[in-house]
PDB file of C-alpha atoms in Angstrom:
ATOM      1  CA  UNK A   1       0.000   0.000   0.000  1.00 83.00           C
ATOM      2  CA  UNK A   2       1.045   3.802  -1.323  1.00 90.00           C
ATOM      3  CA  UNK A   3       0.932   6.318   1.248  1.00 94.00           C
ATOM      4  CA  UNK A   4      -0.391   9.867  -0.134  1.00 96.00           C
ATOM      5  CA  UNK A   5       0.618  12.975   0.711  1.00 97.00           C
ATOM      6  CA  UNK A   6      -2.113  16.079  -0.080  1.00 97.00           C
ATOM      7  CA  UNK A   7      -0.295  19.690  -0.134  1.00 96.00           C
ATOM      8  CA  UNK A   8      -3.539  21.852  -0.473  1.00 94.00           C
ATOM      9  CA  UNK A   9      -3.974  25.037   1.184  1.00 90.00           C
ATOM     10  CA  UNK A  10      -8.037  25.612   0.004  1.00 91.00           C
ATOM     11  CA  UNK A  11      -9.397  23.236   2.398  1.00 92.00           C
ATOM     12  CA  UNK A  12     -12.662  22.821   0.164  1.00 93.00           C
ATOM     13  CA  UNK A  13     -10.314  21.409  -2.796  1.00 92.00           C
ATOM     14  CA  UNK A  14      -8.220  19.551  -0.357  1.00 94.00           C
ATOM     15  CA  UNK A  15     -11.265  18.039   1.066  1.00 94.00           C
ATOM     16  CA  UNK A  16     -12.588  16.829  -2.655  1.00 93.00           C
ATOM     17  CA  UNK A  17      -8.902  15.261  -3.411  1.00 94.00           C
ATOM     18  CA  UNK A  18      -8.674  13.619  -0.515  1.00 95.00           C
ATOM     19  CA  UNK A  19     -13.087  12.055  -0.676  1.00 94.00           C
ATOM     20  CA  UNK A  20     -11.845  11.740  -4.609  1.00 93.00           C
ATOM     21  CA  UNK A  21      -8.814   9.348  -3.694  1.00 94.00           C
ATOM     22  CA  UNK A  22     -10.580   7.088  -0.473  1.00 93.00           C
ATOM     23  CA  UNK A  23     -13.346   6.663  -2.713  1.00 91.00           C
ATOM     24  CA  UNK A  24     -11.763   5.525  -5.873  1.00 91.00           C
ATOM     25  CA  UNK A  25      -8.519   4.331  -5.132  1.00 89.00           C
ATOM     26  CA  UNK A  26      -8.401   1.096  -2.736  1.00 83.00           C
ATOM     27  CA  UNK A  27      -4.472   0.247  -2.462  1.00 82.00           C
ATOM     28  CA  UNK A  28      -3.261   3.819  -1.021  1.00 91.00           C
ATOM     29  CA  UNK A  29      -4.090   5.556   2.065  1.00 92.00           C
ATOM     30  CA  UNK A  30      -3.970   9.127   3.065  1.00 95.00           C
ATOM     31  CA  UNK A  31      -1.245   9.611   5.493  1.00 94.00           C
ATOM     32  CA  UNK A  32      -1.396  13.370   5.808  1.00 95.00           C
ATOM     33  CA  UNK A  33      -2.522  16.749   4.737  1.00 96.00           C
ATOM     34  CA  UNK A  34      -1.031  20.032   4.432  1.00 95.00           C
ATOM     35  CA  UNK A  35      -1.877  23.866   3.927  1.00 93.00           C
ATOM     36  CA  UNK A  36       2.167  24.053   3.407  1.00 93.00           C
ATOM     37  CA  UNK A  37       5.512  23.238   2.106  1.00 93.00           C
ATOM     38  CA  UNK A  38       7.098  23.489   5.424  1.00 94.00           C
ATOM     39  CA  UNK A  39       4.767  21.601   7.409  1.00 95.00           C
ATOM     40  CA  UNK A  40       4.741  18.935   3.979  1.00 95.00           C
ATOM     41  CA  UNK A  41       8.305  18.574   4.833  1.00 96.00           C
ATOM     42  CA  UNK A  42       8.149  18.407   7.862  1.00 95.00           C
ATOM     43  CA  UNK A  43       5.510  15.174   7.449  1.00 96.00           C
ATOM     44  CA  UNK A  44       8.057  13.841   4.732  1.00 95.00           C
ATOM     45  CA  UNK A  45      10.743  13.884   6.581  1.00 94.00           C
ATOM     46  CA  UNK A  46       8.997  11.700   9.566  1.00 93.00           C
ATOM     47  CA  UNK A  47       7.535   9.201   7.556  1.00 93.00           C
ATOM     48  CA  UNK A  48       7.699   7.497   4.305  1.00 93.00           C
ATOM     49  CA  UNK A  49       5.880   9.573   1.627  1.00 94.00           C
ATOM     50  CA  UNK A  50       5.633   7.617  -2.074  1.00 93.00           C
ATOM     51  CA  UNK A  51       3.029  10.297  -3.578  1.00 95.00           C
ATOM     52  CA  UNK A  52       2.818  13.877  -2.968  1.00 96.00           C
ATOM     53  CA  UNK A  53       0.253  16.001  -4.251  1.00 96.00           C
ATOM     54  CA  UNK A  54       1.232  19.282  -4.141  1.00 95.00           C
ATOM     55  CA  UNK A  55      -0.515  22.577  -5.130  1.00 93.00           C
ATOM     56  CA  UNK A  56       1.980  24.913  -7.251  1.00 90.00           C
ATOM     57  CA  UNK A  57      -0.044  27.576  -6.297  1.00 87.00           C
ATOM     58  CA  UNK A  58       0.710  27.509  -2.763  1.00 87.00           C
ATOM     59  CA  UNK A  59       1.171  31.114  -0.862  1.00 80.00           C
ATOM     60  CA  UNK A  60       4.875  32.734  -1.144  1.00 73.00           C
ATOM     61  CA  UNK A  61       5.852  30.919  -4.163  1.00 73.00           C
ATOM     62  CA  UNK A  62       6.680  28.059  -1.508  1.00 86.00           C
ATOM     63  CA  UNK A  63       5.516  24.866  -3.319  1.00 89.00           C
ATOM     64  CA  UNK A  64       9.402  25.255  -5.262  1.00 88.00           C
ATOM     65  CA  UNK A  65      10.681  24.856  -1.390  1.00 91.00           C
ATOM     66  CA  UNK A  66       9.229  20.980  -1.739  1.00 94.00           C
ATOM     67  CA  UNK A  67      10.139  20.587  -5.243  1.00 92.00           C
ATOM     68  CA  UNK A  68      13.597  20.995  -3.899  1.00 91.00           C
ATOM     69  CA  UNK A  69      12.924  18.627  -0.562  1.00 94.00           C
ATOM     70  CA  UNK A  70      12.060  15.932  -3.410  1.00 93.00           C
ATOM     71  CA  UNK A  71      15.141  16.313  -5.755  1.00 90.00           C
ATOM     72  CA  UNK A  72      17.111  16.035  -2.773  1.00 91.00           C
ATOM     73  CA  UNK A  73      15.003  13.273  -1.430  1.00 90.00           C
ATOM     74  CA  UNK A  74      15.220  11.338  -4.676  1.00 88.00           C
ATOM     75  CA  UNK A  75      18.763  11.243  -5.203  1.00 86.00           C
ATOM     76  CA  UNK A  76      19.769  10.324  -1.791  1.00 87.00           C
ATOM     77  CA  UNK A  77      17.013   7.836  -0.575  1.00 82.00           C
ATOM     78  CA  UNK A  78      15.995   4.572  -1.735  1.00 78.00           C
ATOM     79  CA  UNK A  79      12.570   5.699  -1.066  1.00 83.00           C
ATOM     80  CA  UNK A  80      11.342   7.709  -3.893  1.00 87.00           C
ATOM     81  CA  UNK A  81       8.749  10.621  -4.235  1.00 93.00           C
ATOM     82  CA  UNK A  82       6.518  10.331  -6.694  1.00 92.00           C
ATOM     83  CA  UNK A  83       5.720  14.162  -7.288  1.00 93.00           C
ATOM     84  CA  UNK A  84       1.861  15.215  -8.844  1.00 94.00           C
ATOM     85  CA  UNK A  85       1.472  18.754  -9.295  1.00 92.00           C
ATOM     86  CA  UNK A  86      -1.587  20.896  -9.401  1.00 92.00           C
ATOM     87  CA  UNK A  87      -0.893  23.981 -11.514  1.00 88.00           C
ATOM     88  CA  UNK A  88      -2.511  26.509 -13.719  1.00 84.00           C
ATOM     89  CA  UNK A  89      -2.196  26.487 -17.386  1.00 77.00           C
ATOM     90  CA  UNK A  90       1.262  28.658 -18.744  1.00 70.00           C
ATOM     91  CA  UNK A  91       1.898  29.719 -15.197  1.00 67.00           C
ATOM     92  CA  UNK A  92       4.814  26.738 -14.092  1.00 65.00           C
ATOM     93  CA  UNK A  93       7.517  29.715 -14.023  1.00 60.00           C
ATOM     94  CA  UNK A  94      10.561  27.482 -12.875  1.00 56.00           C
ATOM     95  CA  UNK A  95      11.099  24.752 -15.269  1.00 58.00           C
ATOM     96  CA  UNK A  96      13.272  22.929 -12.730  1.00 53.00           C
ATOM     97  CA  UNK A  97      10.395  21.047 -11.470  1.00 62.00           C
ATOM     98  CA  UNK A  98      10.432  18.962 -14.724  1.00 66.00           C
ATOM     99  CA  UNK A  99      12.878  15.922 -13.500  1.00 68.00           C
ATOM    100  CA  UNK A 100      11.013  15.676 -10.335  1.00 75.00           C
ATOM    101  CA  UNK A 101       6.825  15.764 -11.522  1.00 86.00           C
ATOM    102  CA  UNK A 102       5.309  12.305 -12.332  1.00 88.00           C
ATOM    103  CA  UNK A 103       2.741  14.616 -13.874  1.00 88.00           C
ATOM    104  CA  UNK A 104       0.890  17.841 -13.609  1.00 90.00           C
ATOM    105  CA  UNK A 105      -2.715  18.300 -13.743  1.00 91.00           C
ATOM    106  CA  UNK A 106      -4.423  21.517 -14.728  1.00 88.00           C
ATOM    107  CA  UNK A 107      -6.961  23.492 -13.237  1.00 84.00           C
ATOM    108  CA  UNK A 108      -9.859  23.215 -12.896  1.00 86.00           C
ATOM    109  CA  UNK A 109      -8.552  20.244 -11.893  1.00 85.00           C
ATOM    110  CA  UNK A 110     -10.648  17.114 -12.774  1.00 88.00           C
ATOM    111  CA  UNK A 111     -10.838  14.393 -10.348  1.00 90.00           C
ATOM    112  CA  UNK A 112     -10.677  11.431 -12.946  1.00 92.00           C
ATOM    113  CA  UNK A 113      -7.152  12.567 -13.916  1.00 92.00           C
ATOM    114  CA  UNK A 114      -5.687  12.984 -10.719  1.00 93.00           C
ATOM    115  CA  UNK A 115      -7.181   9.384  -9.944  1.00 93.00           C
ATOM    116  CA  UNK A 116      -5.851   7.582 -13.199  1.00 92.00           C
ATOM    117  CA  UNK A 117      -2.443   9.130 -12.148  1.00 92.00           C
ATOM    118  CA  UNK A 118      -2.312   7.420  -8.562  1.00 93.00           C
ATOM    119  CA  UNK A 119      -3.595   4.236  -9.905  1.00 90.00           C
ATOM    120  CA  UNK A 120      -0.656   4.339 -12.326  1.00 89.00           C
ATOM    121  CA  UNK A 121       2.249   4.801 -10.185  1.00 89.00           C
ATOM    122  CA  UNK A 122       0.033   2.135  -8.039  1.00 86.00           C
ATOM    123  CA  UNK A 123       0.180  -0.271 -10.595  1.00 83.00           C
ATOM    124  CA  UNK A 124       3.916   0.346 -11.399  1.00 81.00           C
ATOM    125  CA  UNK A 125       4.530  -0.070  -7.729  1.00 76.00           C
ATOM    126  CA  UNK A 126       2.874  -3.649  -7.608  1.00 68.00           C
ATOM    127  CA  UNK A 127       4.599  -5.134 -10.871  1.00 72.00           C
ATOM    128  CA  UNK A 128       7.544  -4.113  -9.203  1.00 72.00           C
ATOM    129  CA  UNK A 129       6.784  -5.785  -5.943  1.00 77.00           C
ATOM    130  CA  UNK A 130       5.499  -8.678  -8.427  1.00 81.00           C
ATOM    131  CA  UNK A 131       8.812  -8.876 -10.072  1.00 82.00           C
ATOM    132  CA  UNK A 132      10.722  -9.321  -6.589  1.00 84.00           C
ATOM    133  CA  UNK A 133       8.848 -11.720  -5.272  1.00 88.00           C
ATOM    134  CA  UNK A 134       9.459 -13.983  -8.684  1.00 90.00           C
ATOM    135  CA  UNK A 135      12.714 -13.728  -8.895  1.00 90.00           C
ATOM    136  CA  UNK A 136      13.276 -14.347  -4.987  1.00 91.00           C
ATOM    137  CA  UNK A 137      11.463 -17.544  -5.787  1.00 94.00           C
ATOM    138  CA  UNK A 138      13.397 -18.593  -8.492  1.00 93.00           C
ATOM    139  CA  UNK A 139      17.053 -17.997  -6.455  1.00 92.00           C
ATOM    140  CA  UNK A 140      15.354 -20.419  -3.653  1.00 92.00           C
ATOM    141  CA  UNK A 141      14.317 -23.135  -6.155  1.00 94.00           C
ATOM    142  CA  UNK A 142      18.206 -22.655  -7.707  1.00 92.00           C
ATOM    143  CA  UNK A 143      19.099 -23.321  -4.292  1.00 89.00           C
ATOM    144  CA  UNK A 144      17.311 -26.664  -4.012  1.00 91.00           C
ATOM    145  CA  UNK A 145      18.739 -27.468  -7.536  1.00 91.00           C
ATOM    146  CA  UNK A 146      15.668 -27.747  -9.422  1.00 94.00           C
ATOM    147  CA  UNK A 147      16.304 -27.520 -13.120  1.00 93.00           C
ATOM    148  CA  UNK A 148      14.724 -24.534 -14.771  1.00 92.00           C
ATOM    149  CA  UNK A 149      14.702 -26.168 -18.414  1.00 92.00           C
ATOM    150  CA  UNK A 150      11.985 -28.407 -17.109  1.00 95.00           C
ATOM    151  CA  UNK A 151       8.558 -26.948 -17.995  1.00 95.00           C
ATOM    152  CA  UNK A 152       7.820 -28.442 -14.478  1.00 96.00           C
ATOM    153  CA  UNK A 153       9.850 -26.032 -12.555  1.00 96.00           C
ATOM    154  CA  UNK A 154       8.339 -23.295 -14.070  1.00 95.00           C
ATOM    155  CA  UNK A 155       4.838 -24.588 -13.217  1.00 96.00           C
ATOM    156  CA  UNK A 156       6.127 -24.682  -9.575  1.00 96.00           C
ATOM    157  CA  UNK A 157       7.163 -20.973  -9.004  1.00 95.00           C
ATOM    158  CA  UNK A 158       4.229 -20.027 -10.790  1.00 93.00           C
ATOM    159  CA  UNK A 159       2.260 -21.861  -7.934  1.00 94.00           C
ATOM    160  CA  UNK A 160       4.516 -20.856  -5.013  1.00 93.00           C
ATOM    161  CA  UNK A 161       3.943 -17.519  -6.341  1.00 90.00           C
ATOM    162  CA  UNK A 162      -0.172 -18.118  -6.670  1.00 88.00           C
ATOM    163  CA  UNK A 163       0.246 -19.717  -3.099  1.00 88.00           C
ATOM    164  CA  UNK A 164       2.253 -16.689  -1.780  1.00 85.00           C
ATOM    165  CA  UNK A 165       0.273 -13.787  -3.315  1.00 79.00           C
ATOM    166  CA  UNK A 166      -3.332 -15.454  -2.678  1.00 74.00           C
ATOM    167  CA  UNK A 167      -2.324 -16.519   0.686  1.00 64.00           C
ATOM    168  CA  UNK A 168      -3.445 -19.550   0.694  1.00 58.00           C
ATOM    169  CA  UNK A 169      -0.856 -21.461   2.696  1.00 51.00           C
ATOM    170  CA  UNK A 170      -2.891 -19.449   5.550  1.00 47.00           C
ATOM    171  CA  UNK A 171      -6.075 -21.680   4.403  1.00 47.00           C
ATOM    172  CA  UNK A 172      -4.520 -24.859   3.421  1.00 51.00           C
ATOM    173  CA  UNK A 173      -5.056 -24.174   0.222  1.00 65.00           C
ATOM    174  CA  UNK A 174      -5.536 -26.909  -2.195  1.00 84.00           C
ATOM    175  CA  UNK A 175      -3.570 -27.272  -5.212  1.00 89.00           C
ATOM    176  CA  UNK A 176      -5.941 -29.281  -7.366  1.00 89.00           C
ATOM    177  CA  UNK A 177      -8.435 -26.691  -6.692  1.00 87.00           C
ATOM    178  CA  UNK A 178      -7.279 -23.160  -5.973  1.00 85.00           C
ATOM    179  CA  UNK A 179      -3.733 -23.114  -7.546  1.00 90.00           C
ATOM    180  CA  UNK A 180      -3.317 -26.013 -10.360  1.00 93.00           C
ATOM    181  CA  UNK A 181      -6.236 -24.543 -12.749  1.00 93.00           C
ATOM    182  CA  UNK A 182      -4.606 -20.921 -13.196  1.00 91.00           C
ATOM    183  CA  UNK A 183      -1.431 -22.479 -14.481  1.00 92.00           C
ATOM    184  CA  UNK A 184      -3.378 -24.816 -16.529  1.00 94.00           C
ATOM    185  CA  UNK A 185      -5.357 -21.508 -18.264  1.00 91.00           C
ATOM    186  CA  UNK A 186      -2.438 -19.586 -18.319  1.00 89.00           C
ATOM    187  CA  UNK A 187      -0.445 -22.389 -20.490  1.00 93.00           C
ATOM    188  CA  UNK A 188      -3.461 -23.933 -22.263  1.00 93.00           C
ATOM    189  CA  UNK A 189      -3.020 -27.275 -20.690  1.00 94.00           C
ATOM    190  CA  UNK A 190      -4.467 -29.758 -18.120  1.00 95.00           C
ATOM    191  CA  UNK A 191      -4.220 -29.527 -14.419  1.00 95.00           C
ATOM    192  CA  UNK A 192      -3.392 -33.328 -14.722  1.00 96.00           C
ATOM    193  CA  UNK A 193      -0.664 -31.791 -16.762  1.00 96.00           C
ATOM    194  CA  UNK A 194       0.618 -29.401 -14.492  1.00 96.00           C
ATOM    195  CA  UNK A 195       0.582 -31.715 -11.582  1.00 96.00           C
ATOM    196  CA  UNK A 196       2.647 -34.027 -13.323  1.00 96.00           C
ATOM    197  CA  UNK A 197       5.032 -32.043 -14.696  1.00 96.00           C
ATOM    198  CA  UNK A 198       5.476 -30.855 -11.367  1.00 97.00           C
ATOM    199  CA  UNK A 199       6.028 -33.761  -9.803  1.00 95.00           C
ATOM    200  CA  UNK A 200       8.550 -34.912 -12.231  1.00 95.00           C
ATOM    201  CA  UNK A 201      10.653 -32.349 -11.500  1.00 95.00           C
ATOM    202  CA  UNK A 202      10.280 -32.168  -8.049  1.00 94.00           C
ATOM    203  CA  UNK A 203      11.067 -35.857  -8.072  1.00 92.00           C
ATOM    204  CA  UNK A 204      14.587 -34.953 -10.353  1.00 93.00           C
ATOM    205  CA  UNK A 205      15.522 -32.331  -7.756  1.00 92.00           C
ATOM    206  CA  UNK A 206      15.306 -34.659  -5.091  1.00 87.00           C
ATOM    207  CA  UNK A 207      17.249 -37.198  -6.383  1.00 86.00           C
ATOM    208  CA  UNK A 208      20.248 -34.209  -7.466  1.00 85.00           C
ATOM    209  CA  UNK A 209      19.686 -32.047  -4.264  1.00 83.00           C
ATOM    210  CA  UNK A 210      22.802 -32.442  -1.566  1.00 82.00           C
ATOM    211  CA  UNK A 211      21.772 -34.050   1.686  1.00 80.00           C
ATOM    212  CA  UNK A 212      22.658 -31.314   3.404  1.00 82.00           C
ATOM    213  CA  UNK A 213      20.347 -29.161   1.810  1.00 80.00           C
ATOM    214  CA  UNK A 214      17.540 -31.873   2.555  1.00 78.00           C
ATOM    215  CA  UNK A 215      18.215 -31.448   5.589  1.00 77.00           C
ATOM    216  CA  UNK A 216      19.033 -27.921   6.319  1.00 78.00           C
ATOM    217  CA  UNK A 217      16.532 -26.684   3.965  1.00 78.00           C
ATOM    218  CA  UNK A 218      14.106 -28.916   3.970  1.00 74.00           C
ATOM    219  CA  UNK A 219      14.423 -30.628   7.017  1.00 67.00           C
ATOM    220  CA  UNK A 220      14.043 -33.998   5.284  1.00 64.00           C
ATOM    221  CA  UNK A 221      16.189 -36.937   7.221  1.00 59.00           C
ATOM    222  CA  UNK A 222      16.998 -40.704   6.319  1.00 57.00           C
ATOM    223  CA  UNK A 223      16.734 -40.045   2.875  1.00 58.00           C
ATOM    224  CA  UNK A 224      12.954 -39.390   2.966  1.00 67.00           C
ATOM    225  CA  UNK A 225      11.505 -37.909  -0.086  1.00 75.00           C
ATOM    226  CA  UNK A 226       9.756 -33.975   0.304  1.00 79.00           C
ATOM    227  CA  UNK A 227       6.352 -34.286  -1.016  1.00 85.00           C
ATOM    228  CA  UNK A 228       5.946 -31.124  -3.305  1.00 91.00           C
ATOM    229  CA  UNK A 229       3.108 -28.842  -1.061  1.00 89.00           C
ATOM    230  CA  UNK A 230       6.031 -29.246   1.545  1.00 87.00           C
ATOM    231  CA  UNK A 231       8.638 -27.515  -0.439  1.00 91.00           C
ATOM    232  CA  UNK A 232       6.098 -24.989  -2.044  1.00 91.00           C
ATOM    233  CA  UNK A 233       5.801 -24.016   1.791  1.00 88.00           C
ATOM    234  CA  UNK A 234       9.472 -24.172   2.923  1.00 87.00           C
ATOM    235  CA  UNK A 235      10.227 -21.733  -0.043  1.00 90.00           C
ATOM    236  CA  UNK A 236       7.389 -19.460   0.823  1.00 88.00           C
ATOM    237  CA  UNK A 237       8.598 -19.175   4.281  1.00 85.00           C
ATOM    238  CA  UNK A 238      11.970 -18.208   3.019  1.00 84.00           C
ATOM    239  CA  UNK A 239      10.731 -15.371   1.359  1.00 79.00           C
TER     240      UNK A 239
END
């Protein structure tokens, strides 16, 4: 989840962004409000800000003062800004502001755009997160020595991954039935299919994998074989 910082001194427009963003946007959360740059940086600077809405026209010329906070921010911290400005039309005097704004929205402003601009950085931010947990998985199954040019092994870190991300291994989930189809859509094949192929190469990694790591890892002794919900578990734990 996104947290959203509003930099609004007309407390009537601050008031419809902020309704505007609870209402139609479901994976961010407000986490302050501001009449001004100082007390904005101020907020930013005790907790993790990764969208700022800020008002251009804000009293003293003083929305430039944030601006500044955020190019400084942003090339020091690992947490990024993600910088929407409200402006009027021909009146964005200091053209510095370019390298930091994700975009700018003109007045009047419209509610729609400022909303399809959050849910795109949104959506950026969870393929992102979707992309680290993937290749995490991968780096565990390399350490169990499965064999990634088996069509198998990529059928099971797609299903840690629908395990993981579903949270299922909260539920007991059950593969046949909650995790098994999607792969099967997703490749145009069988869950039979998928199951197998899964179980071949789970069954090839076992027979490869070190005993130490059967028993470190997976905490397998006397050469007993890891059924495959097992390891999908193990690896999600590791993650």
């Amino acid at each position: 989840m996104l947290n959203v910082l509003v930099i609004e001194n007309d407390p009537v427009i601050c008031k419809r962004l902020v309704n505007g963003i609870i209402q139609y946007v479901k994976n961010v959360r407000i986490c302050g409000i501001s009449y001004t740059a100082k007390e904005a940086i101020e907020i930013s600077n005790r907790q993790k800000i990764d969208i700022a809405i800020l008002d251009y026209n804000l009293k003293e010329n003083s929305a430039s003062s944030y601006i500044e906070f955020v190019s400084e921010n942003n090339n020091k911290s690992t947490n990024k800004i993600s910088l929407i400005l409200l402006a009027e039309k021909n009146k964005l005097d200091d053209k510095s502001y370019e390298n930091e704004v994700y975009k700018v929205i003109y007045r009047p402003i419209q509610i729609a755009q400022l909303i399809y601009a959050i849910r795109e950085l949104s959506n950026c931010d969870i393929s992102a997160n979707q992309k680290l947990i993937k290749n995490k998985i991968f780096k565990e199954l390399e350490k169990l020595q499965y064999n990634f040019s088996y069509v198998g092994t990529q059928y099971m870190a797609e299903a840690i991954y629908e395990i993981y991300s579903k949270k299922y291994i909260y539920s007991g989930g059950n593969l046949n039935k909650n995790v098994y189809p999607i792969i099967a859509q997703k490749h145009n094949t069988t869950v039979n299919n998928v199951k197998c192929n899964i179980t071949s190469a789970t069954k090839i990694m076992s027979e490869k994998c070190s005993k130490d790591i059967m028993e470190n890892y997976l905490f397998c002794e006397n050469s007993n074989k890891p059924k495959v919900k097992e390891i999908m578990y193990k690896v999600i734990n590791k993650l």
